Short mmCIF file of C-alpha atoms in Angstrom, two decimals:
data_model
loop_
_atom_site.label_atom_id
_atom_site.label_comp_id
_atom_site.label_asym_id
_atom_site.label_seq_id
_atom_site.Cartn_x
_atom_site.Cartn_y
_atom_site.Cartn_z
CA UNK A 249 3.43 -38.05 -13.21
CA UNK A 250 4.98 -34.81 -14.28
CA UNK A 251 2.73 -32.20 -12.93
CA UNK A 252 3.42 -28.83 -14.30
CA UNK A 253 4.31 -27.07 -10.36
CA UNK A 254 6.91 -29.06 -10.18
CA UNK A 255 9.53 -26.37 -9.95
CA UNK A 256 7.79 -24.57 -7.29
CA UNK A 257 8.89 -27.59 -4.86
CA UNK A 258 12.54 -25.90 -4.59
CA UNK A 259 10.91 -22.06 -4.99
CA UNK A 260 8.28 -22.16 -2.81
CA UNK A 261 9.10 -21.05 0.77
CA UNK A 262 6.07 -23.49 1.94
CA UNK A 263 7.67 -26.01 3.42
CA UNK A 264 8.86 -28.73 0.91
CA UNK A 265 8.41 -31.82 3.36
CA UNK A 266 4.58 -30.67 3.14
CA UNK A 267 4.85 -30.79 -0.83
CA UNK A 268 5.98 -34.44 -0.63
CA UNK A 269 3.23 -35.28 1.42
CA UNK A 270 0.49 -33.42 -0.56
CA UNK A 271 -2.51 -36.08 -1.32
CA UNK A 272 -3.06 -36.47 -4.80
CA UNK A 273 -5.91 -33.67 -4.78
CA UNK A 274 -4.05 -31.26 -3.87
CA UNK A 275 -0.51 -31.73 -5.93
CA UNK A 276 -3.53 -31.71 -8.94
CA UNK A 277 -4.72 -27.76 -8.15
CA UNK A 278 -1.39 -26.97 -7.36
CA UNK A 279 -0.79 -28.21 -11.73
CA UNK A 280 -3.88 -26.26 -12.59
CA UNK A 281 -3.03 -23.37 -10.85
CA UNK A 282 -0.36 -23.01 -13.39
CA UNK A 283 -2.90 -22.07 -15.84
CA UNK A 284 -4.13 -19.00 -14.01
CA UNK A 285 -1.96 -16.28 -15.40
CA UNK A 286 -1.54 -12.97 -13.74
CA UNK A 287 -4.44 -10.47 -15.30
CA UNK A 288 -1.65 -7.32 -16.13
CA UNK A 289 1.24 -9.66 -16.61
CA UNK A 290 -0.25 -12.61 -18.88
CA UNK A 291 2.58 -14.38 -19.19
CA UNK A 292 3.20 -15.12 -15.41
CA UNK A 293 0.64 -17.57 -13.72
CA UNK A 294 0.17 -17.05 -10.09
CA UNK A 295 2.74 -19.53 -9.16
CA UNK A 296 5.26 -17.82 -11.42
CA UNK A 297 4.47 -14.67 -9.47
CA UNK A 298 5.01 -16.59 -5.86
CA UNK A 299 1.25 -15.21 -4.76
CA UNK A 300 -0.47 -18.76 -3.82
CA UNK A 301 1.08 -19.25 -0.53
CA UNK A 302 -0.91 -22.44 0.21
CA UNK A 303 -3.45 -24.88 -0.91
CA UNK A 304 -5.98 -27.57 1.63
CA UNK A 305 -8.44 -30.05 0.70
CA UNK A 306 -10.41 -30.28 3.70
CA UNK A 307 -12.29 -34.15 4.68
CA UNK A 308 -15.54 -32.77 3.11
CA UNK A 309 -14.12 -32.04 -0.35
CA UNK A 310 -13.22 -27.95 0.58
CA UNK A 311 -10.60 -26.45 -1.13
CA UNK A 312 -8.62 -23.47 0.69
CA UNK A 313 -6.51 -21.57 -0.93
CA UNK A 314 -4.52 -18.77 0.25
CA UNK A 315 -2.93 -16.23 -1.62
CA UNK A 316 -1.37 -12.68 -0.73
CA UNK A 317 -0.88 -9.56 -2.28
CA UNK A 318 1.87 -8.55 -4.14
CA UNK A 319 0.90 -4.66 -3.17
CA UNK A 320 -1.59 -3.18 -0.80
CA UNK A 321 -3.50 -1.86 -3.66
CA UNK A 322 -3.17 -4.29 -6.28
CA UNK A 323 -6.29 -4.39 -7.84
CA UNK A 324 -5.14 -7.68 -9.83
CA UNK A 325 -5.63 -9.58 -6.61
CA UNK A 326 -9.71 -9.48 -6.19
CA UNK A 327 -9.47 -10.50 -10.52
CA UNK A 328 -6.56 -13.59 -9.26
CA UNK A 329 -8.97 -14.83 -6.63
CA UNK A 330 -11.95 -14.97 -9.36
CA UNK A 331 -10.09 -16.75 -11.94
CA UNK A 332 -8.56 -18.96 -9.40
CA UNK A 333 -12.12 -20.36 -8.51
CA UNK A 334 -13.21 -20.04 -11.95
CA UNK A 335 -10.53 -22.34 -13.30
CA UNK A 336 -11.35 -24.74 -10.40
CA UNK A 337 -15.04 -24.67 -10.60
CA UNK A 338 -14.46 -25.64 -14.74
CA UNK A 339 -12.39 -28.42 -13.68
CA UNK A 340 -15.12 -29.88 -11.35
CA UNK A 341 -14.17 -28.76 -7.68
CA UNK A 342 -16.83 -26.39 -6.91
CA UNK A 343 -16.47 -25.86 -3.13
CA UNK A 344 -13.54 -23.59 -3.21
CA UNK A 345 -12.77 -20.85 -0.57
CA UNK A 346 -9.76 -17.85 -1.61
CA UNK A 347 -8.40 -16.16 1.24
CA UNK A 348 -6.02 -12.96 1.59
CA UNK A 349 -3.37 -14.26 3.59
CA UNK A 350 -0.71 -11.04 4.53
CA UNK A 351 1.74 -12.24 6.43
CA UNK A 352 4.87 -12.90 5.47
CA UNK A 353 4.52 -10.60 3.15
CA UNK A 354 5.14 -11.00 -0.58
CA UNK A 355 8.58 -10.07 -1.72
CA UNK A 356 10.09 -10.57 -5.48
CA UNK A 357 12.40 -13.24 -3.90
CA UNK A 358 9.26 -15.71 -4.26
CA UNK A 359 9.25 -15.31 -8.12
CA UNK A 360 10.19 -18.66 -9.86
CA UNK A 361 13.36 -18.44 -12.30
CA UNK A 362 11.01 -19.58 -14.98
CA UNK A 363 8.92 -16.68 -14.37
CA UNK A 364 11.82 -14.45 -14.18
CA UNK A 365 12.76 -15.54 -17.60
CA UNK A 366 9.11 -15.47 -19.16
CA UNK A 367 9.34 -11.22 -17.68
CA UNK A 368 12.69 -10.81 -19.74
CA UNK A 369 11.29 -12.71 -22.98
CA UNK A 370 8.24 -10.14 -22.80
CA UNK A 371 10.31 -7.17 -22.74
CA UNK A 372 10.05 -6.67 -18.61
CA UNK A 373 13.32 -6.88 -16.90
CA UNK A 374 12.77 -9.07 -13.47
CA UNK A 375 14.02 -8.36 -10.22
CA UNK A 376 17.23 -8.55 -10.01
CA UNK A 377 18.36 -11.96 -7.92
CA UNK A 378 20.38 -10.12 -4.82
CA UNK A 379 18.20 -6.80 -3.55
CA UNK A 380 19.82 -4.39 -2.71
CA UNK A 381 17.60 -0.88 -2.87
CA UNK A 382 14.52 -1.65 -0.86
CA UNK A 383 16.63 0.48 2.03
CA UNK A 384 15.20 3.83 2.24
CA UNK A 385 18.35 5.05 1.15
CA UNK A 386 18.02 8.66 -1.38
CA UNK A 387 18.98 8.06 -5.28
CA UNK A 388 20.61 4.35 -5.03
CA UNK A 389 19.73 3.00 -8.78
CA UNK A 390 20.08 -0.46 -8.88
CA UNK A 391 22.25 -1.47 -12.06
CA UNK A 392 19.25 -3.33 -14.46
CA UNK A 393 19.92 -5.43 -17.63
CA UNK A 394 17.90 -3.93 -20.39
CA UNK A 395 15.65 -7.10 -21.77
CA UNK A 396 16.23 -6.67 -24.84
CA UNK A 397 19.27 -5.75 -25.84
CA UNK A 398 21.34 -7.33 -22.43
CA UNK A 399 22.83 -4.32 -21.83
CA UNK A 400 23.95 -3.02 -18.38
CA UNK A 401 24.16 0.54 -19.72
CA UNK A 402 20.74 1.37 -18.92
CA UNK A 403 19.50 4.14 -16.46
CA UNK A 404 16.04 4.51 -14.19
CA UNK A 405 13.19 7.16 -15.23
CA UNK A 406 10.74 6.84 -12.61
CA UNK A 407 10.30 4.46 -9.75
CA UNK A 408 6.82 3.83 -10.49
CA UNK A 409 5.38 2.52 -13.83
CA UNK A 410 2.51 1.13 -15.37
CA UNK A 411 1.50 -0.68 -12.18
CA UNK A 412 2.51 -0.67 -8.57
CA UNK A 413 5.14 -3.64 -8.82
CA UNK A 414 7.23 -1.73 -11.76
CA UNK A 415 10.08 1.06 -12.03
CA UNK A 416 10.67 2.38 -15.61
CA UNK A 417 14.01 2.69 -16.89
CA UNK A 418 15.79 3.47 -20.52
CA UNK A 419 18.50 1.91 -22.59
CA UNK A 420 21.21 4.09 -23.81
CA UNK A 421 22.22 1.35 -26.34
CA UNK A 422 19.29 0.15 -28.04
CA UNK A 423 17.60 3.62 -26.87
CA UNK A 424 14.60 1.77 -26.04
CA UNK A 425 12.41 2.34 -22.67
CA UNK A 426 11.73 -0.23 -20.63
CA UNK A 427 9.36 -1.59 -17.72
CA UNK A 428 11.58 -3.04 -14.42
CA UNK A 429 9.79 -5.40 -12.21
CA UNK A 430 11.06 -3.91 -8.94
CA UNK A 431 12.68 -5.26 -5.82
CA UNK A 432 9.98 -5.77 -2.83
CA UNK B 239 -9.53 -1.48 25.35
CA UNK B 240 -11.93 -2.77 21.99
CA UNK B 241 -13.32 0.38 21.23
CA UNK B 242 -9.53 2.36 21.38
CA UNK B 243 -8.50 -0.43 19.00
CA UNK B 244 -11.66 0.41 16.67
CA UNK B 245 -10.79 4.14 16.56
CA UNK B 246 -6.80 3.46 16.02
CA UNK B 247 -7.47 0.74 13.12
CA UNK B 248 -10.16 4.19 11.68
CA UNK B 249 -7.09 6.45 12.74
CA UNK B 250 -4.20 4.48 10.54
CA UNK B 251 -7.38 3.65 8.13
CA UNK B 252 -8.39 7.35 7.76
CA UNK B 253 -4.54 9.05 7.53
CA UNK B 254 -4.06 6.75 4.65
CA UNK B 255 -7.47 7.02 2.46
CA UNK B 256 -7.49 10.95 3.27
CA UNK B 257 -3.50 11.75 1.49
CA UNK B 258 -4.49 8.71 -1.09
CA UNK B 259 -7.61 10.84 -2.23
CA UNK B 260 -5.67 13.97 -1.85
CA UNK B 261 -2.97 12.56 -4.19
CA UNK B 262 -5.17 11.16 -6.60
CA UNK B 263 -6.23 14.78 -7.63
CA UNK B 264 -3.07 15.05 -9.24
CA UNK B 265 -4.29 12.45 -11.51
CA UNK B 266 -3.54 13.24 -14.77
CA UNK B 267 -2.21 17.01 -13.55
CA UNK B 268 1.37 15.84 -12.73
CA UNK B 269 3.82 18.21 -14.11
CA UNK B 270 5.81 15.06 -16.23
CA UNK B 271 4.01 11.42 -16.84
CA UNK B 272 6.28 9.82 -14.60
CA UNK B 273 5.59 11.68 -11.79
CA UNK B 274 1.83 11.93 -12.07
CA UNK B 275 2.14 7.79 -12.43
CA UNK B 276 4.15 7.68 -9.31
CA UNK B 277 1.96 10.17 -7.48
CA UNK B 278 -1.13 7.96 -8.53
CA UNK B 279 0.74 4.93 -7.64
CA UNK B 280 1.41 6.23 -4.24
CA UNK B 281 -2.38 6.71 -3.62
CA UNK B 282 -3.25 3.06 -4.92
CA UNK B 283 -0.84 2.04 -2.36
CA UNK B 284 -2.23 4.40 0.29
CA UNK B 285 -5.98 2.95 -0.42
CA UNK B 286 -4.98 -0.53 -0.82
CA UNK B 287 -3.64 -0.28 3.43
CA UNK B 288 -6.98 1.77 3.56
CA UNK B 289 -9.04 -0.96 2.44
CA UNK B 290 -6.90 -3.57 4.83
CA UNK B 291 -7.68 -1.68 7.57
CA UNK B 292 -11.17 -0.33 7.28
CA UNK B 293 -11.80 -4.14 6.54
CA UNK B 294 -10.39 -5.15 9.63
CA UNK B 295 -12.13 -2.29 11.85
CA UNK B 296 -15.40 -3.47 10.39
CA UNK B 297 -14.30 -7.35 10.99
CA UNK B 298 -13.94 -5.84 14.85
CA UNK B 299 -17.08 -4.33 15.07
CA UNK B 300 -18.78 -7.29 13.64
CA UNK B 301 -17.39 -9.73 16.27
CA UNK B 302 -18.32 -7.02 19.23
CA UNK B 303 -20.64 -7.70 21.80
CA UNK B 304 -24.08 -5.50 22.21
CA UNK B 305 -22.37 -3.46 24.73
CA UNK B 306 -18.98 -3.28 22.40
CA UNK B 307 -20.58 -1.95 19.57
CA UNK B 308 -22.75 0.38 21.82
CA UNK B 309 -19.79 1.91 22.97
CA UNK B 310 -18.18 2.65 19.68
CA UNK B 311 -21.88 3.90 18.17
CA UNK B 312 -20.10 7.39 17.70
CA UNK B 313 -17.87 6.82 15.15
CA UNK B 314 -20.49 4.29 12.48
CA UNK B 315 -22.01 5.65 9.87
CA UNK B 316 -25.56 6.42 10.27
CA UNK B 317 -27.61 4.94 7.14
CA UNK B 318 -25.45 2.03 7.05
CA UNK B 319 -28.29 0.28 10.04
CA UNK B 320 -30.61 0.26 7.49
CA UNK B 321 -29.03 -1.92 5.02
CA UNK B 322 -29.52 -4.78 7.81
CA UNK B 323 -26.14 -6.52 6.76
CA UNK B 324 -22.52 -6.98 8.56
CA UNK B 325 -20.70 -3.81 8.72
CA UNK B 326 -18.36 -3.37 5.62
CA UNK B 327 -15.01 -1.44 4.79
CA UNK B 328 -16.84 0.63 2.20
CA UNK B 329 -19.59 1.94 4.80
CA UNK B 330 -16.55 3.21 6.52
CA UNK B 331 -14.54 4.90 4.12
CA UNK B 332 -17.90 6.33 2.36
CA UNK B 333 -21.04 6.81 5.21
CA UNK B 334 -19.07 8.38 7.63
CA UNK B 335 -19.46 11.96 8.27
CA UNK B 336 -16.38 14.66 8.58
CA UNK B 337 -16.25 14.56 12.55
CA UNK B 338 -15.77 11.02 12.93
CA UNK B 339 -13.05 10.81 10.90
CA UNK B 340 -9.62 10.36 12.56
CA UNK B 341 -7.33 11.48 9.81
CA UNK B 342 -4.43 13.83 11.02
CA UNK B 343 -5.02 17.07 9.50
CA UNK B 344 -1.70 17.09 7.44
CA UNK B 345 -3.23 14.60 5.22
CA UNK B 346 -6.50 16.63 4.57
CA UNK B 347 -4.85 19.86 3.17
CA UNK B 348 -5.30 20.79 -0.15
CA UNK B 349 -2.81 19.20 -2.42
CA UNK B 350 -1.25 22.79 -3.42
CA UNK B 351 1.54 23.40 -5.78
CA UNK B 352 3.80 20.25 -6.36
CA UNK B 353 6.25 21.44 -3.80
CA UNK B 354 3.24 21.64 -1.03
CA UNK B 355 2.36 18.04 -1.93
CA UNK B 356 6.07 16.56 -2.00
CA UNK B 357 7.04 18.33 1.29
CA UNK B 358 3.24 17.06 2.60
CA UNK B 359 4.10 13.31 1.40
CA UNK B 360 7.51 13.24 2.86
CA UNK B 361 6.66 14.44 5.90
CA UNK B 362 3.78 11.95 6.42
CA UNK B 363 5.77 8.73 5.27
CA UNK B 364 8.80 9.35 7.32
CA UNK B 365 6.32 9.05 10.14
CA UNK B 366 4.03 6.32 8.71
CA UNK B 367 7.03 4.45 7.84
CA UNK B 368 8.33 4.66 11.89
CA UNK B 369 4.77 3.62 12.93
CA UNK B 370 4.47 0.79 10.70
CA UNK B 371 7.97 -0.14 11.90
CA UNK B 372 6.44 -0.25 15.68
CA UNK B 373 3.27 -2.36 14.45
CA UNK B 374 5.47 -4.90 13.00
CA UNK B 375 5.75 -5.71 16.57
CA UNK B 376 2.31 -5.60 17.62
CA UNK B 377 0.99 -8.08 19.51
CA UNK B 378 -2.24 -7.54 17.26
CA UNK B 379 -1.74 -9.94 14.89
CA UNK B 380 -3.59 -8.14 11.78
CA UNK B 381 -2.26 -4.74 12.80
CA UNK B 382 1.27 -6.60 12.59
CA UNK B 383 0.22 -8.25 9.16
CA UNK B 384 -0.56 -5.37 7.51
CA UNK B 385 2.46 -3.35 8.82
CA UNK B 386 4.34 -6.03 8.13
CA UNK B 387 3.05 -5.58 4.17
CA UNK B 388 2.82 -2.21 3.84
CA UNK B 389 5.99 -1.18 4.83
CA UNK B 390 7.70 -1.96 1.74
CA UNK B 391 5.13 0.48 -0.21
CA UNK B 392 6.28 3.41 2.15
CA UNK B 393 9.58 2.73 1.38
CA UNK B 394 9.32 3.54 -2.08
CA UNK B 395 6.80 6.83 -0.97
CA UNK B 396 9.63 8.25 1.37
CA UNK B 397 12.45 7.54 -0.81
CA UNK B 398 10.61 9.31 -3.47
CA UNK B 399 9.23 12.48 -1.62
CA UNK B 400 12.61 12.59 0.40
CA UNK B 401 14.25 12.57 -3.40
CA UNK B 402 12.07 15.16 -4.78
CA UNK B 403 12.31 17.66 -1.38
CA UNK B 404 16.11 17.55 -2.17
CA UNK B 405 15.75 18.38 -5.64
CA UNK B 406 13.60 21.11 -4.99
CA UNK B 407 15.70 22.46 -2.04
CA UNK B 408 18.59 22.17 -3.75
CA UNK B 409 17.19 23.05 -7.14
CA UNK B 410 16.60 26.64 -8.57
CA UNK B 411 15.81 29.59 -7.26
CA UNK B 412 12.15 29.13 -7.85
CA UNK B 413 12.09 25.67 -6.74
CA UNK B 414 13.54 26.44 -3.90
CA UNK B 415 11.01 29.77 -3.27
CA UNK B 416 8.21 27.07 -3.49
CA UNK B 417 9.46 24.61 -0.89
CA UNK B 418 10.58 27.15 1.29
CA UNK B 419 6.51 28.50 1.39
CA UNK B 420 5.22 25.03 1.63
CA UNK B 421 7.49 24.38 4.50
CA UNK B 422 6.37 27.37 6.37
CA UNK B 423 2.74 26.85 5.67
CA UNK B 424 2.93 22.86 6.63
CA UNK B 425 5.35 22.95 9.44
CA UNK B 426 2.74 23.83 12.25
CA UNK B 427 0.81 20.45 11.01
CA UNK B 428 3.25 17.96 11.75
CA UNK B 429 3.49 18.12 15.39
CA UNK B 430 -0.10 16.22 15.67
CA UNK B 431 1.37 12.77 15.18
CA UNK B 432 3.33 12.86 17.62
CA UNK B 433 0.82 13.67 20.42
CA UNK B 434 -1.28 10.47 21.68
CA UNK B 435 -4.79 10.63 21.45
CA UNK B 436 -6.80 8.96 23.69
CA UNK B 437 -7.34 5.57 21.26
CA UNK B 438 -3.31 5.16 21.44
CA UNK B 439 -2.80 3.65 25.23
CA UNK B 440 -3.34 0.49 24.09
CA UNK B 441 -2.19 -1.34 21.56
CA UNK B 442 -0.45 1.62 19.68
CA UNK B 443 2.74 2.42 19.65
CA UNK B 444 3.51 5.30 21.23
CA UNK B 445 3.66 8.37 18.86
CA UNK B 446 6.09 10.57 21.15
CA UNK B 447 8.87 8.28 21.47
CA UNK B 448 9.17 7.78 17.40
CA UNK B 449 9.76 11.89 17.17
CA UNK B 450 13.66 11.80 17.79
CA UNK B 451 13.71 9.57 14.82
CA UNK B 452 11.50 11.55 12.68
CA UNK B 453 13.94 14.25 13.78
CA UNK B 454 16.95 12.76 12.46
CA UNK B 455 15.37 11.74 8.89
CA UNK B 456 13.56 15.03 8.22
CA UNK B 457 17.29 16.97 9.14
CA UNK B 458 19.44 14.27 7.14
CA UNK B 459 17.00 15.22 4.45
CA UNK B 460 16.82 19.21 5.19
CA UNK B 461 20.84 19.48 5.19
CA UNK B 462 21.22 17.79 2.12
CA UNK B 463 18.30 19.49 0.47
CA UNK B 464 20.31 22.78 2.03
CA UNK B 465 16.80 23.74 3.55
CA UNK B 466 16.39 24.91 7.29
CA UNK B 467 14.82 22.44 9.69
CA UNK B 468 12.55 24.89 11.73
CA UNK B 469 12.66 25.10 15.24
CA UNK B 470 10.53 21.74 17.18
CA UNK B 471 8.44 22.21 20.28
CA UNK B 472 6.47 25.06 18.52
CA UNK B 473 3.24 25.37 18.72
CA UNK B 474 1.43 22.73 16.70
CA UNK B 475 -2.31 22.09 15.53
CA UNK B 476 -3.89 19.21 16.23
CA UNK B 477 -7.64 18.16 16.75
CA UNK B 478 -7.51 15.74 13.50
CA UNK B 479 -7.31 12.79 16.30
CA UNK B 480 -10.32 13.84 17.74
CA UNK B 481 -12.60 14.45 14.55
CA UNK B 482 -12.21 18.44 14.70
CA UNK B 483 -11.09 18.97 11.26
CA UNK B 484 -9.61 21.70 8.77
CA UNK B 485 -12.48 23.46 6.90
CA UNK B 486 -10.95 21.10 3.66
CA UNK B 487 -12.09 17.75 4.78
CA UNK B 488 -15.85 17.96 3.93
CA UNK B 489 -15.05 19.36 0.49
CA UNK B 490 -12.79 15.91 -0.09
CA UNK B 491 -15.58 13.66 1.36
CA UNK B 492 -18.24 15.62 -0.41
CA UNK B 493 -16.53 14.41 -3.55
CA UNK B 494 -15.62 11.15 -2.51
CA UNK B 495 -18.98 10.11 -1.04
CA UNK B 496 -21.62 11.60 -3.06
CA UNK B 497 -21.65 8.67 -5.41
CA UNK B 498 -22.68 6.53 -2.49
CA UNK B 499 -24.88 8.73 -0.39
CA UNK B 500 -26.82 9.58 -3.68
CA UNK B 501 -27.47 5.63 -4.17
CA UNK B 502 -26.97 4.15 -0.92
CA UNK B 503 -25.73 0.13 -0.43
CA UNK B 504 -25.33 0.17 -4.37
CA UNK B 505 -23.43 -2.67 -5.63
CA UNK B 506 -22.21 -2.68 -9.37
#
């Protein structure tokens, strides 16, 4: 069976020997989950985003699942949690717990490639694959491809954006202003 | 040793609800979009840590013993008995009253002009983001955990304020006028952190020995913002710690709370 996490076997930092050794139940949520899409980002589902950190059927049936915030104040995360158990209770698993879980804490590095590539197709340029700014270094611009044009010639407007997890640059070729999903 | 970790979870709780309310005035008054977005941003991020912490002070006080939750009686709210439930992050951040709050008083002043609440925000995160660095470390697991996660957000905060003080510094004559005055009005506040309460022998890192490096990041800042770093070991207010506020904090929590001391233990 193809299930549709497949890719998040190399990208997820959980370990992989406990992938392989999922029971059947489990490697099944882990395929639906792909159907929960972030709430501000629709294109990404959660596993795109790297947010489920880990998933348990218990002996009686339970599902745990953990997840953990992308920012402090995220308020996507309470409206991920709710459509997590909402997409599990419509499949039939009703007993389904969603915990915060904060450490190690969420970095960009946990995106998948696929989800990096669904951000450029919507117009969002993704983190770029090496960080390099998170220092607390003054006025270091990290060098971003404008999504739609590819262009390198691009320069940042504001470190904060629309939400918490984006920087806002502009284009000077296509002239067009763009969102940046920044480096965490 | 439970009830000093109670007050320091309210302390780091309280420092960052009181600047993210503060900065969340300049909602929709920032003096370009994209710095009223960031400014707002930076309080989301301040009240997200909030909520992780007044969440876990109320998690303590729910696993306390009769005499543990006796002995921290001082700092509840006081309707919140009546609502015969488990203590909750909102009773915290919304029931409590002006003298059990633990907030330094940096955080409480009035926002100001935008210099004021640049020089304000710097200041603060160049110290939050040593203290998180030291709670990393805790031996406090949740303390650690959201350190760990929150660090990253005042990052952004200090590189941003520590961006903006150099621009205005450096700037124009006005801009620089402004700073200058905001400097000299906030300088006397930012000695506080750095003197342990009585809630920081525990698990806390201790606030005096993160000043040298304070130190060097406000004066790599100043001399490139061409600004004066004023004399340390001045005289310094303080009493935030202790509950003894500025006559500015009951005006924020009368705004903040009245929505939930009007109807109280509403849910939506």
């Amino acid at each position: 069976m193809k299930w549709a996490g497949a890719g998040i076997k190399r990208e997820l930092q959980t370990s992989t020997n406990k992938l392989q050794t999922l029971n059947p139940t489990a490697q099944h949520i882990w395929s639906l989950l792909e159907a929960v899409s972030d709430p501000e980002i629709p294109v990404l589902s959660v596993l795109d985003l790297g947010v489920v950190r880990d998933v348990q059927v218990q002996d009686d049936g339970r599902i745990d699942i953990a997840i953990t915030p992308t920012y402090s104040g995220c308020p996507a995360m309470d409206v991920i949690a709710m459509d997590i158990r909402l997409k599990l209770i419509e499949k039939g698993y009703r007993n389904v717990q969603v915990r915060q879980q904060l450490s190690p804490a969420w970095t960009t590095d946990w995106m998948t490639e696929s989800g990096k590539q669904k951000l450029r197709a919507f117009g969002i340029a993704p983190p770029n694959p090496k960080q390099q700014f998170c220092a607390t270094d003054m006025f270091q611009e990290e060098t971003v491809q404008c999504p739609r044009c590819d262009s390198w010639h691009t320069e940042l407007i504001s470190q904060f954006a629309s939400t918490a997890c984006k920087s806002m640059y502009r284009c000077h070729d296509c002239k067009e202003a763009f969102d940046h999903f920044k480096c965490h | 040793m439970n009830k000093e970790l109670f007050e320091y979870t309210l302390h780091l709780a309280d420092n960052a609800l009181i600047l993210g309310q503060r900065n969340a005035e300049w909602c929709g008054h920032g003096p370009a979009l994209e710095q009223d977005i960031a400014l707002t941003n930076i309080s989301l991020d301040l009240i997200g840590q909030a909520r992780l912490l007044y969440q876990y002070a109320a998690d303590q006080y729910n696993a306390m013993d009769v005499g543990g939750q006796a002995a921290v009686a001082a700092l509840l709210p006081k309707p919140w008995k009546e609502f015969n439930r488990a203590l909750q992050e909102d009773d915290l951040a919304y029931l409590r009253e002006e003298r059990q709050f633990r907030n330094l008083l940096i955080t409480e002043l009035p926002k100001g002009d935008w210099a004021m609440t640049i020089l304000r925000q710097f200041f603060f995160s160049a110290f939050q983001y040593l203290q998180y660095q030291q709670l990393q470390q805790s031996s406090d697991a949740t303390l650690a955990a959201i350190a760990d996660k929150s660090l990253k957000e005042t990052a952004y905060h200090l590189r941003w304020s520590g961006e903006w003080v150099i621009r205005l510094g450096d700037g124009t004559a006005e801009s620089r006028r402004r700073i200058e005055a905001a400097l000299a009005d906030l300088w006397m506040f930012t000695g506080e952190a750095f003197v342990p309460a009585a809630f920081e022998t525990g698990i806390a890192p201790d606030p005096a020995a993160l000043r040298s490096a304070w130190d060097e990041r406000i004066g790599s800042v100043f001399a490139e913002a061409t600004l004066d770093v004023p004399a340390t070991g001045t005289w310094s207010q303080g009493g935030g710690k202790r509950g003894v506020h500025t006559e500015h904090l009951g005006y924020l929590l009368a705004e903040m709370q009245v929505l939930q001391r009007t109807y109280p233990n509403m849910t939506w």
